[in-house]
Short mmCIF file of C-alpha atoms in Angstrom, two decimals:
data_model
loop_
_atom_site.label_atom_id
_atom_site.label_comp_id
_atom_site.label_asym_id
_atom_site.label_seq_id
_atom_site.Cartn_x
_atom_site.Cartn_y
_atom_site.Cartn_z
CA UNK A 1 -71.92 16.27 -58.44
CA UNK A 2 -72.23 13.70 -55.69
CA UNK A 3 -72.40 14.96 -52.07
CA UNK A 4 -69.25 13.03 -51.15
CA UNK A 5 -67.28 14.82 -53.87
CA UNK A 6 -68.63 18.19 -52.79
CA UNK A 7 -67.75 17.42 -49.17
CA UNK A 8 -64.22 16.42 -50.20
CA UNK A 9 -63.77 19.70 -52.08
CA UNK A 10 -64.97 21.66 -49.05
CA UNK A 11 -62.50 19.79 -46.83
CA UNK A 12 -59.66 20.53 -49.24
CA UNK A 13 -60.63 24.20 -49.33
CA UNK A 14 -60.56 24.35 -45.52
CA UNK A 15 -57.20 22.57 -45.41
CA UNK A 16 -55.80 24.99 -47.95
CA UNK A 17 -56.67 28.14 -46.01
CA UNK A 18 -55.48 26.91 -42.60
CA UNK A 19 -52.09 28.32 -41.57
CA UNK A 20 -50.29 25.04 -40.82
CA UNK A 21 -46.97 25.17 -38.88
CA UNK A 22 -44.98 24.03 -41.91
CA UNK A 23 -41.73 25.78 -40.93
CA UNK A 24 -41.57 24.86 -37.23
CA UNK A 25 -38.03 23.49 -36.87
CA UNK A 26 -36.91 21.10 -34.12
CA UNK A 27 -33.33 19.89 -34.66
CA UNK A 28 -33.60 17.60 -31.65
CA UNK A 29 -36.31 15.62 -33.46
CA UNK A 30 -34.78 15.28 -36.93
CA UNK A 31 -35.86 12.37 -39.18
CA UNK A 32 -38.13 10.97 -36.47
CA UNK A 33 -40.32 8.08 -37.67
CA UNK A 34 -44.12 8.31 -37.56
CA UNK A 35 -45.45 8.51 -34.02
CA UNK A 36 -48.40 9.87 -32.06
CA UNK A 37 -46.67 13.25 -31.88
CA UNK A 38 -45.83 13.25 -35.58
CA UNK A 39 -48.19 10.89 -37.48
CA UNK A 40 -46.10 11.12 -40.67
CA UNK A 41 -42.74 11.64 -39.00
CA UNK A 42 -40.39 14.60 -39.32
CA UNK A 43 -37.96 15.72 -42.00
CA UNK A 44 -34.25 16.53 -41.99
CA UNK A 45 -34.91 19.79 -40.12
CA UNK A 46 -37.35 18.33 -37.62
CA UNK A 47 -40.40 19.79 -39.36
CA UNK A 48 -43.67 17.87 -39.07
CA UNK A 49 -44.32 16.09 -42.38
CA UNK A 50 -48.10 15.92 -41.88
CA UNK A 51 -48.28 19.68 -41.40
CA UNK A 52 -46.19 20.22 -44.53
CA UNK A 53 -48.31 17.83 -46.62
CA UNK A 54 -51.50 19.56 -45.49
CA UNK A 55 -49.92 22.97 -46.05
CA UNK A 56 -48.97 21.79 -49.53
CA UNK A 57 -52.64 21.76 -50.53
CA UNK A 58 -52.45 25.56 -50.74
CA UNK A 59 -49.52 25.39 -53.16
CA UNK A 60 -49.92 22.16 -55.13
CA UNK A 61 -53.69 22.47 -55.64
CA UNK A 62 -54.18 26.20 -55.06
CA UNK A 63 -51.46 27.33 -57.46
CA UNK A 64 -52.49 24.63 -59.91
CA UNK A 65 -56.06 25.94 -59.85
CA UNK A 66 -54.83 29.52 -60.34
CA UNK A 67 -52.70 28.55 -63.33
CA UNK A 68 -55.54 26.47 -64.78
CA UNK A 69 -58.01 29.35 -64.41
CA UNK A 70 -55.71 31.66 -66.37
CA UNK A 71 -55.13 28.98 -69.01
CA UNK A 72 -58.88 28.42 -69.38
CA UNK A 73 -59.51 32.16 -69.75
CA UNK A 74 -56.75 32.65 -72.33
CA UNK A 75 -57.62 29.51 -74.27
CA UNK A 76 -61.36 30.17 -74.31
CA UNK A 77 -60.95 33.78 -75.43
CA UNK A 78 -58.54 32.91 -78.23
CA UNK A 79 -60.67 29.93 -79.30
CA UNK A 80 -63.84 32.02 -79.46
CA UNK A 81 -62.10 34.72 -81.50
CA UNK A 82 -60.45 32.32 -83.94
CA UNK A 83 -63.69 30.35 -84.31
CA UNK A 84 -65.72 33.48 -85.03
CA UNK A 85 -63.20 34.84 -87.55
CA UNK A 86 -61.62 31.61 -88.85
CA UNK A 87 -60.26 33.19 -92.05
CA UNK A 88 -58.38 35.97 -90.27
CA UNK A 89 -54.57 35.56 -90.53
CA UNK A 90 -54.20 35.98 -86.78
CA UNK A 91 -56.77 33.24 -86.20
CA UNK A 92 -54.92 30.89 -88.55
CA UNK A 93 -51.65 31.66 -86.80
CA UNK A 94 -53.23 31.00 -83.42
CA UNK A 95 -54.56 27.64 -84.50
CA UNK A 96 -51.20 26.69 -86.01
CA UNK A 97 -49.55 27.48 -82.68
CA UNK A 98 -52.23 25.49 -80.88
CA UNK A 99 -51.56 22.47 -83.11
CA UNK A 100 -47.86 22.61 -82.25
CA UNK A 101 -48.41 22.98 -78.50
CA UNK A 102 -51.02 20.21 -78.34
CA UNK A 103 -48.69 17.83 -80.18
CA UNK A 104 -45.85 18.38 -77.69
CA UNK A 105 -45.77 16.99 -74.14
CA UNK A 106 -46.87 19.66 -71.69
CA UNK A 107 -44.00 18.96 -69.30
CA UNK A 108 -41.44 19.29 -72.11
CA UNK A 109 -42.79 22.70 -73.14
CA UNK A 110 -42.99 23.70 -69.50
CA UNK A 111 -39.35 22.73 -69.00
CA UNK A 112 -38.26 24.87 -71.93
CA UNK A 113 -40.27 27.89 -70.76
CA UNK A 114 -39.15 27.53 -67.16
CA UNK A 115 -35.53 27.08 -68.22
CA UNK A 116 -35.67 30.30 -70.27
CA UNK A 117 -37.38 32.33 -67.53
CA UNK A 118 -35.44 30.78 -64.67
CA UNK A 119 -36.61 28.88 -61.61
CA UNK A 120 -39.29 30.14 -59.27
CA UNK A 121 -43.01 30.32 -58.74
CA UNK A 122 -43.69 32.96 -61.41
CA UNK A 123 -41.76 31.03 -64.05
CA UNK A 124 -43.57 27.79 -63.16
CA UNK A 125 -47.01 29.40 -63.38
CA UNK A 126 -46.14 31.06 -66.70
CA UNK A 127 -44.87 27.74 -68.04
CA UNK A 128 -48.11 25.98 -67.06
CA UNK A 129 -50.26 28.69 -68.64
CA UNK A 130 -48.10 28.63 -71.80
CA UNK A 131 -48.83 24.93 -72.25
CA UNK A 132 -52.30 24.71 -70.71
CA UNK A 133 -54.22 27.22 -72.81
CA UNK A 134 -53.84 25.32 -76.10
CA UNK A 135 -56.32 22.43 -75.49
CA UNK A 136 -59.01 24.88 -74.37
CA UNK A 137 -58.34 27.10 -77.39
CA UNK A 138 -58.75 24.14 -79.75
CA UNK A 139 -61.97 22.99 -78.07
CA UNK A 140 -63.44 26.51 -77.92
CA UNK A 141 -62.55 27.07 -81.58
CA UNK A 142 -64.24 23.84 -82.65
CA UNK A 143 -67.37 24.53 -80.61
CA UNK A 144 -67.61 28.13 -81.84
CA UNK A 145 -67.37 27.06 -85.47
CA UNK A 146 -70.12 24.52 -84.81
CA UNK A 147 -72.60 27.04 -83.34
CA UNK A 148 -71.84 30.21 -85.30
CA UNK A 149 -74.23 29.13 -88.04
CA UNK A 150 -77.13 28.30 -85.70
CA UNK A 151 -80.38 30.22 -86.16
CA UNK A 152 -80.28 31.88 -82.73
CA UNK A 153 -76.77 33.19 -83.40
CA UNK A 154 -77.76 34.49 -86.84
CA UNK A 155 -80.88 36.08 -85.33
CA UNK A 156 -78.83 37.92 -82.71
CA UNK A 157 -76.50 39.20 -85.43
CA UNK A 158 -79.41 40.27 -87.62
CA UNK A 159 -80.90 42.25 -84.71
CA UNK A 160 -77.74 44.34 -84.61
CA UNK A 161 -75.74 42.68 -81.85
CA UNK A 162 -72.01 43.17 -82.27
CA UNK A 163 -69.48 40.32 -82.27
CA UNK A 164 -68.47 40.94 -78.65
CA UNK A 165 -72.10 40.74 -77.46
CA UNK A 166 -72.88 37.68 -79.57
CA UNK A 167 -69.79 35.86 -78.36
CA UNK A 168 -70.23 36.85 -74.72
CA UNK A 169 -74.00 36.47 -74.35
CA UNK A 170 -74.84 33.74 -76.84
CA UNK A 171 -71.87 31.65 -77.97
CA UNK A 172 -69.95 31.46 -74.68
CA UNK A 173 -72.89 30.06 -72.63
CA UNK A 174 -73.44 27.44 -75.34
CA UNK A 175 -69.84 26.21 -75.31
CA UNK A 176 -69.18 26.63 -71.57
CA UNK A 177 -70.54 23.26 -70.44
CA UNK A 178 -68.28 21.11 -72.70
CA UNK A 179 -65.30 23.24 -71.71
CA UNK A 180 -66.01 22.85 -67.99
CA UNK A 181 -66.33 19.11 -68.43
CA UNK A 182 -62.63 18.89 -69.26
CA UNK A 183 -61.38 21.28 -66.57
CA UNK A 184 -61.08 18.61 -63.84
CA UNK A 185 -59.04 16.32 -66.10
CA UNK A 186 -56.78 19.23 -67.07
CA UNK A 187 -56.54 20.17 -63.41
CA UNK A 188 -54.94 16.82 -62.62
CA UNK A 189 -52.42 17.32 -65.42
CA UNK A 190 -51.70 20.85 -64.19
CA UNK A 191 -50.98 19.64 -60.66
CA UNK A 192 -48.62 16.98 -62.02
CA UNK A 193 -46.84 19.49 -64.27
CA UNK A 194 -46.33 21.89 -61.38
CA UNK A 195 -45.02 19.06 -59.20
CA UNK A 196 -42.69 17.91 -61.98
CA UNK A 197 -41.23 21.38 -62.47
CA UNK A 198 -40.75 21.80 -58.72
CA UNK A 199 -39.16 18.35 -58.45
CA UNK A 200 -36.65 19.30 -61.15
CA UNK A 201 -35.84 22.58 -59.41
CA UNK A 202 -37.58 24.84 -61.94
CA UNK A 203 -40.80 25.45 -60.03
CA UNK A 204 -41.68 26.19 -56.42
CA UNK A 205 -38.49 26.35 -54.35
CA UNK A 206 -37.86 24.98 -50.85
CA UNK A 207 -38.76 25.55 -48.07
CA UNK A 208 -42.23 26.10 -49.57
CA UNK A 209 -44.19 22.88 -48.84
CA UNK A 210 -45.21 22.09 -52.42
CA UNK A 211 -45.47 18.33 -52.96
CA UNK A 212 -43.03 18.18 -55.88
CA UNK A 213 -40.47 20.25 -53.95
CA UNK A 214 -40.98 17.99 -50.93
CA UNK A 215 -40.27 14.95 -53.10
CA UNK A 216 -37.07 16.58 -54.33
CA UNK A 217 -35.95 17.30 -50.77
CA UNK A 218 -36.90 13.87 -49.46
CA UNK A 219 -35.24 11.76 -52.16
CA UNK A 220 -31.85 12.29 -50.50
CA UNK A 221 -33.14 10.53 -47.38
CA UNK A 222 -35.31 7.91 -49.08
CA UNK A 223 -33.43 4.97 -47.53
CA UNK A 224 -33.14 6.61 -44.10
CA UNK A 225 -36.58 8.21 -43.84
CA UNK A 226 -38.83 6.86 -46.62
CA UNK A 227 -41.84 8.74 -45.22
CA UNK A 228 -40.35 11.95 -46.61
CA UNK A 229 -41.10 10.61 -50.11
CA UNK A 230 -44.12 8.41 -49.41
CA UNK A 231 -46.21 11.16 -47.79
CA UNK A 232 -46.06 13.82 -50.55
CA UNK A 233 -46.20 11.13 -53.25
CA UNK A 234 -49.36 9.67 -51.72
CA UNK A 235 -50.94 13.12 -51.52
CA UNK A 236 -50.06 13.79 -55.15
CA UNK A 237 -51.39 10.44 -56.38
CA UNK A 238 -54.57 10.65 -54.31
CA UNK A 239 -55.38 14.16 -55.51
CA UNK A 240 -54.80 13.40 -59.19
CA UNK A 241 -56.83 10.17 -59.00
CA UNK A 242 -59.66 12.04 -57.27
CA UNK A 243 -59.58 14.80 -59.90
CA UNK A 244 -59.66 12.18 -62.64
CA UNK A 245 -62.69 10.56 -61.03
CA UNK A 246 -64.43 13.94 -60.79
CA UNK A 247 -63.69 14.56 -64.47
CA UNK A 248 -65.16 11.19 -65.41
CA UNK A 249 -68.25 11.91 -63.32
CA UNK A 250 -68.63 15.29 -64.99
CA UNK A 251 -68.36 13.76 -68.46
CA UNK A 252 -70.96 11.14 -67.57
CA UNK A 253 -73.36 13.81 -66.29
CA UNK A 254 -72.88 15.90 -69.47
CA UNK A 255 -73.42 12.86 -71.68
CA UNK A 256 -76.71 11.97 -70.01
CA UNK A 257 -78.20 15.46 -70.33
#
């Protein structure tokens, strides 16, 4: 990974842990345009938009990373199990479910799950995990099937290693690199899904400074104070483009090894 990318990730991590004054209200300074005091202006309650955009890193990227981590864990575990025992009825059922979920748009499935569970952070995270685990399960299944017949796997089995040890100590390290190569690309999709759910009122709720929720709040004032929409939209676009570039860099590095 290039030093500039690593530096950018460190900066984002620092931004995410700082306690920004996102809820400081000043009714005397409502809908103020960008100025030296407020570089990105203020919102309808007089809150500093820059502080809220920076505070949104913790929610838009932090919660997205949390949901992605759970999705990766669930998908990898189910893919390893179904790839090791491909003829088991449960494995076949899992792969059939994966085929259905992969064929459907993630946001559509997320909308259905969030609508059933209700709005809120927990429902949004569950919806993202419910849609995000399937691609990792399919990839882990395919990779496990490909390596389960390799000599080193057969040797470990012949020496008496149980399935859990073979999968954890031999198969998982072999399939981890291709799985990690797709995490950054999925991360961008996860951030967009979370923002979409929040924008539609099914995800993170105001006044939490999540970028999708900020877009939903700011659209009412788009002609009066366009910075309320431009600022979170720019942060969302910049982060997803950067994550896509990181994913492409990761794929290139894996391909050249």
